[in-house]
GROMACS .gro file of C-alpha atoms in nm:
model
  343
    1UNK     CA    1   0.000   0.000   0.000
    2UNK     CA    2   0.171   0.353  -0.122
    3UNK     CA    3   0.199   0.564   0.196
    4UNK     CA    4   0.185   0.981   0.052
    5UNK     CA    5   0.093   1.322   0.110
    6UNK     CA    6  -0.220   1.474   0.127
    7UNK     CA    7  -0.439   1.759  -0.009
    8UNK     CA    8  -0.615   2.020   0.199
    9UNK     CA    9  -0.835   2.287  -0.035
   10UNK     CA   10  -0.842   2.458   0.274
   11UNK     CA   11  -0.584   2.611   0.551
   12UNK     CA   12  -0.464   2.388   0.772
   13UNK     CA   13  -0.592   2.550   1.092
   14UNK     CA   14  -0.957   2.524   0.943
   15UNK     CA   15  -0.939   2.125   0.889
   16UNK     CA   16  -0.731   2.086   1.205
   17UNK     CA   17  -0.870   2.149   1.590
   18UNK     CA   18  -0.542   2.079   1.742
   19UNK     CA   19  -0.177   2.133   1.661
   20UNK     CA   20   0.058   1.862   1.857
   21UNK     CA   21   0.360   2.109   1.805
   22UNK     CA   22   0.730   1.994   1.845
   23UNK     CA   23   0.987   2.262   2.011
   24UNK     CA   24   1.335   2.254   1.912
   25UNK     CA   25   1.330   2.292   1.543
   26UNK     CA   26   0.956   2.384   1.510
   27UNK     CA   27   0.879   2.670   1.762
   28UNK     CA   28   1.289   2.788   1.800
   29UNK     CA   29   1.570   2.674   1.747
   30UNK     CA   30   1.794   2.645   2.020
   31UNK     CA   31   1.732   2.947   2.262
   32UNK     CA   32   1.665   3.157   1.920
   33UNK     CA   33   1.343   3.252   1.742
   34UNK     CA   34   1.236   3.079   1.408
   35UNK     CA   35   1.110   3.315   1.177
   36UNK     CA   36   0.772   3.350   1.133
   37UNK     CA   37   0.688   3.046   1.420
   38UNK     CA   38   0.517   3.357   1.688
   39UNK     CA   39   0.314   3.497   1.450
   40UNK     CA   40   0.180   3.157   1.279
   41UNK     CA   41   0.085   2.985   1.644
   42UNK     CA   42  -0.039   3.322   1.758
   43UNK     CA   43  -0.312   3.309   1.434
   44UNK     CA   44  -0.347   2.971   1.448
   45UNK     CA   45  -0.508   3.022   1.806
   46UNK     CA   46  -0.698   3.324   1.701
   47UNK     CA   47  -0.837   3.087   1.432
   48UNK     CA   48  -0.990   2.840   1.712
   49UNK     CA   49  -0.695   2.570   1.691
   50UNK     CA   50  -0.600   2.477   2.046
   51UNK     CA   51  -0.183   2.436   2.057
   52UNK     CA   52  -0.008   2.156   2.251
   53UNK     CA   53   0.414   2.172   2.260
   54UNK     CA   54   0.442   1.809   2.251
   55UNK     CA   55   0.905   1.726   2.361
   56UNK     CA   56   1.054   1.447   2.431
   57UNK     CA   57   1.246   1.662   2.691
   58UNK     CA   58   1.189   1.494   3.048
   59UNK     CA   59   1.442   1.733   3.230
   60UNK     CA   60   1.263   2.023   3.229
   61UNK     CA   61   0.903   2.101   3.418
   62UNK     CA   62   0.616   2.228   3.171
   63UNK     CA   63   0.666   2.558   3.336
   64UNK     CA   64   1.061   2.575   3.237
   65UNK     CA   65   0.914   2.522   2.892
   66UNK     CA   66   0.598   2.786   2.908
   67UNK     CA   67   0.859   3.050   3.068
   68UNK     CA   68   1.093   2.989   2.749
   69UNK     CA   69   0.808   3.024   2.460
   70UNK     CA   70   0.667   3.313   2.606
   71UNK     CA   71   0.967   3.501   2.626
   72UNK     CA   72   1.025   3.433   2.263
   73UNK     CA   73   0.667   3.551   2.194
   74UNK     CA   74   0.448   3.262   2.166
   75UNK     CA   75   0.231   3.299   2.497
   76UNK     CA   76   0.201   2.983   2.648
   77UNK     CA   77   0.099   2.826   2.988
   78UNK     CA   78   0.201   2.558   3.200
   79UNK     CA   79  -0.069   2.324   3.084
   80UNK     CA   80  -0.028   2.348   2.695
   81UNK     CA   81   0.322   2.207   2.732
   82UNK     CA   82   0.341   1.797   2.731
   83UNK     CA   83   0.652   1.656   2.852
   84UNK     CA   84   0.790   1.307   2.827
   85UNK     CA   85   0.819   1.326   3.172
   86UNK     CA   86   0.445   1.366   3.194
   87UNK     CA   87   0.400   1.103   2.942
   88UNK     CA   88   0.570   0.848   3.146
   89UNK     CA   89   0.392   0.963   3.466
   90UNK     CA   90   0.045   0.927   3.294
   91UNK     CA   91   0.178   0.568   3.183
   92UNK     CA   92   0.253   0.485   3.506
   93UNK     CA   93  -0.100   0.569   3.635
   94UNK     CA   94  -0.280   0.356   3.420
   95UNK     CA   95  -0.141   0.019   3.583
   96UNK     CA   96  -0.065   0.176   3.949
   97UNK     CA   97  -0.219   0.253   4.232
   98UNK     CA   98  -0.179   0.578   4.372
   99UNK     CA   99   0.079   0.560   4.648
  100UNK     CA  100   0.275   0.280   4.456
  101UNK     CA  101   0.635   0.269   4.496
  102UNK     CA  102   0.910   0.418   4.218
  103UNK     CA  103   1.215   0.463   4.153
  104UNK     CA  104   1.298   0.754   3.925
  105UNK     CA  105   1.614   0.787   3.732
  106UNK     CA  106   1.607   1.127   3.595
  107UNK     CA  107   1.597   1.553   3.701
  108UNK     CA  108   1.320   1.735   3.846
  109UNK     CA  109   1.105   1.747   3.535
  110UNK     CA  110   1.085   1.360   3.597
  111UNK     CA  111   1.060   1.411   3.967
  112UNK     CA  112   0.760   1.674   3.988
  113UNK     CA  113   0.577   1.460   3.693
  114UNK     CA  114   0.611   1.104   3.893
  115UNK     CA  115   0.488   1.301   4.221
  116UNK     CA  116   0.174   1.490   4.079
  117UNK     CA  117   0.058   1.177   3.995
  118UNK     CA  118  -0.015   1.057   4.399
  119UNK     CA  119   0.325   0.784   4.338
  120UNK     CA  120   0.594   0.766   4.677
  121UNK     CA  121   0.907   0.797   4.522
  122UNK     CA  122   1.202   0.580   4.640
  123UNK     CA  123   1.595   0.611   4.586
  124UNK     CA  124   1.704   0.276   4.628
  125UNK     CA  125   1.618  -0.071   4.491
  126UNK     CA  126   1.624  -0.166   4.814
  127UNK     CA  127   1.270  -0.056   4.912
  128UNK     CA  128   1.166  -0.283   4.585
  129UNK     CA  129   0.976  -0.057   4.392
  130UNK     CA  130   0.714  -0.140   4.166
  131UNK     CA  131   0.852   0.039   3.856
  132UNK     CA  132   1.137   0.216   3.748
  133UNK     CA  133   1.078   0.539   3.528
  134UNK     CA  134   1.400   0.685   3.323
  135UNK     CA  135   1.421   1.039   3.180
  136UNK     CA  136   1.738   1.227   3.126
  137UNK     CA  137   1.900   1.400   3.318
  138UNK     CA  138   2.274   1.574   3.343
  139UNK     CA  139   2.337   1.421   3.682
  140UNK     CA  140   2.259   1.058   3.602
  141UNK     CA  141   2.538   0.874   3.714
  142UNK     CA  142   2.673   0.480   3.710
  143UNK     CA  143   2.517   0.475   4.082
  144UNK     CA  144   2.155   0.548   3.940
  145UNK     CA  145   2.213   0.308   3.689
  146UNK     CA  146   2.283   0.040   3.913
  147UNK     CA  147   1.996   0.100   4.094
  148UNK     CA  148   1.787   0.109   3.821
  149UNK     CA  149   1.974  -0.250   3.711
  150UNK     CA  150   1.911  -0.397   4.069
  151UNK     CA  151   1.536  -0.269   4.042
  152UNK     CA  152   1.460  -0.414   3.691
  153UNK     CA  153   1.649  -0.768   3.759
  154UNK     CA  154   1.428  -0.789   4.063
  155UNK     CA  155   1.084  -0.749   3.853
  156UNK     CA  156   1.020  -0.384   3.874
  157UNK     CA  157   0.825  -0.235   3.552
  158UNK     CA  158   1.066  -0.115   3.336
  159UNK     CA  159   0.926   0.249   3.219
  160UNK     CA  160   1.154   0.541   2.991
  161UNK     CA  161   1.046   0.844   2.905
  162UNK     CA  162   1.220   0.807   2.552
  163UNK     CA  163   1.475   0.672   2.384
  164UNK     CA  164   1.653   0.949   2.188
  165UNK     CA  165   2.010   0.831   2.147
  166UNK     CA  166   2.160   1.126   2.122
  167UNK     CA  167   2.096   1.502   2.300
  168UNK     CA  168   2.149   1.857   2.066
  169UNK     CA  169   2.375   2.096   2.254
  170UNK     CA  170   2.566   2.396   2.210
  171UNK     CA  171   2.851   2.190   2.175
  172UNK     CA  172   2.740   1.906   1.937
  173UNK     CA  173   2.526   1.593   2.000
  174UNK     CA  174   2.547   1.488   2.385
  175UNK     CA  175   2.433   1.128   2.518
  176UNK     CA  176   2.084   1.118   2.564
  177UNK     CA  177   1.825   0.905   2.744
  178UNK     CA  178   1.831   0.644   2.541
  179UNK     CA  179   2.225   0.603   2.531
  180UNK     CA  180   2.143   0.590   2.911
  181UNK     CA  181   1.910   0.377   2.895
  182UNK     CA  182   2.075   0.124   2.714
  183UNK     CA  183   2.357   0.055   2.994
  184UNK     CA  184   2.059  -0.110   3.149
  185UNK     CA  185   1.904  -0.279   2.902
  186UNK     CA  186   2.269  -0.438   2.819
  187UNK     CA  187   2.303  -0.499   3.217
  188UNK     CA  188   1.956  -0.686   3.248
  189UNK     CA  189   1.827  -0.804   2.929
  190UNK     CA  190   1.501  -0.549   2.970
  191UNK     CA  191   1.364  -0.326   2.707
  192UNK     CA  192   1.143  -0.086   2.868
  193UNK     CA  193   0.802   0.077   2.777
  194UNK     CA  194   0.929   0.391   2.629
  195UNK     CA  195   0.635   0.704   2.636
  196UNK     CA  196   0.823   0.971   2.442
  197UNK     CA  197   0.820   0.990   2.053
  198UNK     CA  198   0.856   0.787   1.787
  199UNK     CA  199   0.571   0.626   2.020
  200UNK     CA  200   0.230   0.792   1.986
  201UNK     CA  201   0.156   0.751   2.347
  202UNK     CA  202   0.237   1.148   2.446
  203UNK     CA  203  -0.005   1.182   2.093
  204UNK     CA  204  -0.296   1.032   2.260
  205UNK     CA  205  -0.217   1.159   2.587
  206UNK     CA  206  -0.232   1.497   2.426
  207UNK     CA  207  -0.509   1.474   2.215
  208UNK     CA  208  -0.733   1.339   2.571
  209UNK     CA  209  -0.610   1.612   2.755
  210UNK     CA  210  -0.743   1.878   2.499
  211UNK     CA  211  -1.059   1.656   2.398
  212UNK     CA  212  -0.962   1.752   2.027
  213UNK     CA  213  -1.143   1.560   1.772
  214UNK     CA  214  -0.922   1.644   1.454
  215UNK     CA  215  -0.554   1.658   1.585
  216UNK     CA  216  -0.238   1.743   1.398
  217UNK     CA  217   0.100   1.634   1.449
  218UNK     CA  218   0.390   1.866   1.371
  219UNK     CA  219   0.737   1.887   1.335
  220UNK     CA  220   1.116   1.885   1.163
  221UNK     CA  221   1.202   1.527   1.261
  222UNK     CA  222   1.098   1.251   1.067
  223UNK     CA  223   1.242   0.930   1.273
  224UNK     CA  224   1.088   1.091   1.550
  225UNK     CA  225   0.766   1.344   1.527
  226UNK     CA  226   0.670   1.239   1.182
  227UNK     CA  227   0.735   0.834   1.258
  228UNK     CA  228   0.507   0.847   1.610
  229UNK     CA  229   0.221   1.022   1.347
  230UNK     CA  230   0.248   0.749   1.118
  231UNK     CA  231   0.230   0.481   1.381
  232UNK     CA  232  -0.072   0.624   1.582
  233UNK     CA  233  -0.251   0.729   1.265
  234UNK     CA  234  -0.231   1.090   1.320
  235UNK     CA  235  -0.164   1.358   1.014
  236UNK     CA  236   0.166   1.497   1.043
  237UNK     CA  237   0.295   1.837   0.895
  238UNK     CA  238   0.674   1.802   0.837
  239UNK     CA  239   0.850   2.165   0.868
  240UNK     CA  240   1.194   2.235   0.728
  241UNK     CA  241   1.296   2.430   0.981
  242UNK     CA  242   1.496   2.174   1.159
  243UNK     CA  243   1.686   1.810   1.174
  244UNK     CA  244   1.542   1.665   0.810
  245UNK     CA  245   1.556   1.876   0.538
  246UNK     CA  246   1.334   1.832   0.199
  247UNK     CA  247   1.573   1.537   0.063
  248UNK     CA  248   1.506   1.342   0.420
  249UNK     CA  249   1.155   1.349   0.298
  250UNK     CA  250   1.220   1.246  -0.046
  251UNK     CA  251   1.435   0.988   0.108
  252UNK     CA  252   1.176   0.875   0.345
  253UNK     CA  253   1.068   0.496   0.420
  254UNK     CA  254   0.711   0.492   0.453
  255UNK     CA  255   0.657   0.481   0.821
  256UNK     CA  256   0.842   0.811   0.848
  257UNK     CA  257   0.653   0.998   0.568
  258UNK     CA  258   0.452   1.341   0.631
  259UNK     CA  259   0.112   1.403   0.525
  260UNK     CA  260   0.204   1.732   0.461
  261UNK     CA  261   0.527   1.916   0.439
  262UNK     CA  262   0.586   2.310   0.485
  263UNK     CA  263   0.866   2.560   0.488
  264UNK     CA  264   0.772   2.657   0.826
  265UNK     CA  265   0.500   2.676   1.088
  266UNK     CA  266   0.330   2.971   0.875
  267UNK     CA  267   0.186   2.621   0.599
  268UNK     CA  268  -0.051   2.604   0.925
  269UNK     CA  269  -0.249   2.869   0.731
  270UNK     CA  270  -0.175   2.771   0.383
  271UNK     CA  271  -0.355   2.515   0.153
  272UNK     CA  272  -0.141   2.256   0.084
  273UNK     CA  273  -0.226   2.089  -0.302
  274UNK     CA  274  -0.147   1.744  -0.402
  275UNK     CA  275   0.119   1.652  -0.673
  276UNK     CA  276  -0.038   1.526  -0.994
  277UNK     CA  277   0.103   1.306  -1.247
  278UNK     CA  278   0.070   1.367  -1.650
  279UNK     CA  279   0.120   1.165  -1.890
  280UNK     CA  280   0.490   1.147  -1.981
  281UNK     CA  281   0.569   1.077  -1.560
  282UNK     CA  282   0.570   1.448  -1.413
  283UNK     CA  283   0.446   1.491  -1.090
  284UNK     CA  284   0.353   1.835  -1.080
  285UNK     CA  285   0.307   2.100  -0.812
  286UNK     CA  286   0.280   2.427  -0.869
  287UNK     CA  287   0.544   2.580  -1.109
  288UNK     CA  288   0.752   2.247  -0.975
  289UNK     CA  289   0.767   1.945  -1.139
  290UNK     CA  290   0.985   1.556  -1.077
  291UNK     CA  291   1.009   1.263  -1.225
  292UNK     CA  292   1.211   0.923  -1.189
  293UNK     CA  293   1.377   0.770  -1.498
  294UNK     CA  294   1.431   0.438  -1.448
  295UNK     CA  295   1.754   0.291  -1.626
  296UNK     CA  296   1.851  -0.012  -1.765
  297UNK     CA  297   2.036  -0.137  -1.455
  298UNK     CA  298   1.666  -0.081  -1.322
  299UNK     CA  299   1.795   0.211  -1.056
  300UNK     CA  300   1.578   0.443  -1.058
  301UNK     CA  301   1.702   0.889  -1.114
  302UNK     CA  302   1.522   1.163  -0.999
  303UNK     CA  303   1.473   1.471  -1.241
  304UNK     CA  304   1.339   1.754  -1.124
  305UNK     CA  305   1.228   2.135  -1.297
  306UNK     CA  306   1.085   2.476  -1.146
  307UNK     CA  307   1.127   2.652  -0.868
  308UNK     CA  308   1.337   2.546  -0.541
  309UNK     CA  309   1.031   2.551  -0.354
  310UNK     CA  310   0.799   2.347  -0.087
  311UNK     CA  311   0.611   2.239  -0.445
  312UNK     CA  312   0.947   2.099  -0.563
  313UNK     CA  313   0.975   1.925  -0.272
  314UNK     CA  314   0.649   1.789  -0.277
  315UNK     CA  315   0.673   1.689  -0.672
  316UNK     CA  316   1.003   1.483  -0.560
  317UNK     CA  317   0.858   1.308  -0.264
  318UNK     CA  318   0.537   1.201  -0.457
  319UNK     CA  319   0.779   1.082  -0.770
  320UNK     CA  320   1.035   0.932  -0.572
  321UNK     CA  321   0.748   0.757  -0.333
  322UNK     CA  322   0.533   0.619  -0.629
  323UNK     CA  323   0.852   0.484  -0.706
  324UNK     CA  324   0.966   0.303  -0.424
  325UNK     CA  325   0.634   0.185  -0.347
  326UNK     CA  326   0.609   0.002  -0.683
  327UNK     CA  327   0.944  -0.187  -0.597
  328UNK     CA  328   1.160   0.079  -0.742
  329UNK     CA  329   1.541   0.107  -0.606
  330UNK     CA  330   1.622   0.526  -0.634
  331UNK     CA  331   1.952   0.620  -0.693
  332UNK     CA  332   2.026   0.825  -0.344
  333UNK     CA  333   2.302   1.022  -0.538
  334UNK     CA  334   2.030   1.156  -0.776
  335UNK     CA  335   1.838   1.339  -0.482
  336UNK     CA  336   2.003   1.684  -0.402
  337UNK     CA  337   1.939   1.879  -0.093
  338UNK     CA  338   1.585   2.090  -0.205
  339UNK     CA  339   1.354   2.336  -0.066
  340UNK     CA  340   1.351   2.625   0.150
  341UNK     CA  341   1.659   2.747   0.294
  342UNK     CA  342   1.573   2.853   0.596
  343UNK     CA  343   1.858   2.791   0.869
   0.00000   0.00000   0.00000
């Protein structure tokens, strides 16, 4: 079955009633504003769309996060921000008891999350915890991992808030909690229930907490935002404001594919038209157009014409998908970096 984008005759924020937004890369990047991001969330909300800031981010509490946005000019409270951290928590709850014993492995985003939810958290395996829950955190030492070892071996539930393997910093890609985790998976043979994205759990968890009815996914990672969309069923606006850029998408496997794809957060109030094929193998978009020529070794090139646009982009990621999904092998050195420039 092909896996592609979609058409909306209409702007997003009319089809959609909620926008699962992703931070870093979506809303700002780094501590810095994205262009246009404040003034597209700030209409989207005047248009009736409620707003979620969906991160995989357990370290920080939700009002770390609000604090941050709002200084950057996108107003936002406590309770629009959904961490991993709460994710996990809210995981936790819905096969424990309040007052249930657990051992967190993490920083005070993790902490205040686990608490608010009625839990008695312990510091040792010792007091043999029902679960352990595992969120990053810069002070996570070998001494919490052991405990979190002992715990697991000795049949606690093994909970993480996600498993991101590495951690953007100002100094290049850190460790993150999944790197973590792993040094206990390898010491007890455990994989643990992991809340944050590519899982759609903090997706649902979202979407009940707003009582939306039409939610939308969105964000600049596709192994990550745009895979947890796929796998929960959700729509998924891919912005190229971030980690994968308009040949990612092209590139894409089908479980990491957008339904839509945008230069930035302001396509949440543009229509966004489906490629069309014609009859010599042009998909078409716009002033855009792409094609794959298939060659007699059977590898498949992409051509493309028009403008360096989102429509080029789209053109090449219906071509080169129609492609794939017919059993096609595309030639990866034929795909250049298109689309917006916008870092």
């Amino acid at each position: 079955m092909s896996v592609g984008l979609e058409s909306c005759d209409v702007p997003l924020v009319e089809r959609y009633d909620l926008a699962l937004v992703d931070l870093d890369g979506v809303a700002y990047r780094g501590h810095l504003p994205i262009e246009g991001a404040a003034e597209a969330l700030t209409g989207a909300r005047a248009a009736g769309m409620r707003v979620l800031f969906v991160t995989n981010n357990a370290s920080r509490p939700p009002e770390v996060v609000a604090d941050q946005l709002t200084g950057l000019d996108i107003p936002t409270a406590p309770q629009d921000v959904l961490t991993s951290a709460q994710a996990a928590a809210a995981v936790l709850r819905e096969r424990l008891e309040p007052g249930a014993t657990v051992l967190v492995i993490g920083a005070d985003g993790l902490l205040e999350a686990v608490a608010a939810e009625g839990f008695r958290i312990v510091t040792s395996a010792d007091e043999r915890p029902q679960a352990v829950v595992q969120g990053f955190g810069p002070e996570v030492g070998w001494h919490d991992l052991a405990e979190a070892a002992y715990a697991v071996s000795a049949g606690a539930w093994y909970v993480a808030s996600n498993l991101d393997g590495s951690l953007p910093t100002t100094r290049g890609y850190a460790p993150g909690n999944g790197a973590l985790v792993a040094a206990v998976v390898t010491a007890t043979g455990v994989e643990p229930d992991s809340c944050g994205k590519p899982s759609p759990t903090m997706y649902r968890i979202g979407q009940e907490r707003v009582g939306a009815s039409r939610p939308l996914v969105v964000g600049d990672r596709l192994d990550t935002d745009l895979a947890g969309a796929r796998a929960g069923g959700y729509p998924g606006l891919h912005v190229l404001t971030g980690v994968s850029r308009g040949r990612d998408a092209v590139m894409a496997a089908p479980g990491l594919r957008p339904s839509y794809i945008g230069a930035d957060l302001r396509a949440l109030h543009e229509r966004h038209p489906l490629p069309e094929p014609d009859q010599t193998g042009w998909w078409r978009c716009g002033q855009s157009g792409a094609r794959v020529r298939k060659g007699g070794d059977g590898v498949g090139t992409l051509e493309l014409r028009g403008p360096d646009d989102v429509n080029l982009v789209r053109a090449a990621c219906a071509a080169a998908w129609d492609f794939a999904d017919a059993g096609g092998r595309l030639d990866p050195g034929s795909v250049p970096e298109i689309g917006p420039h916008v870092r």
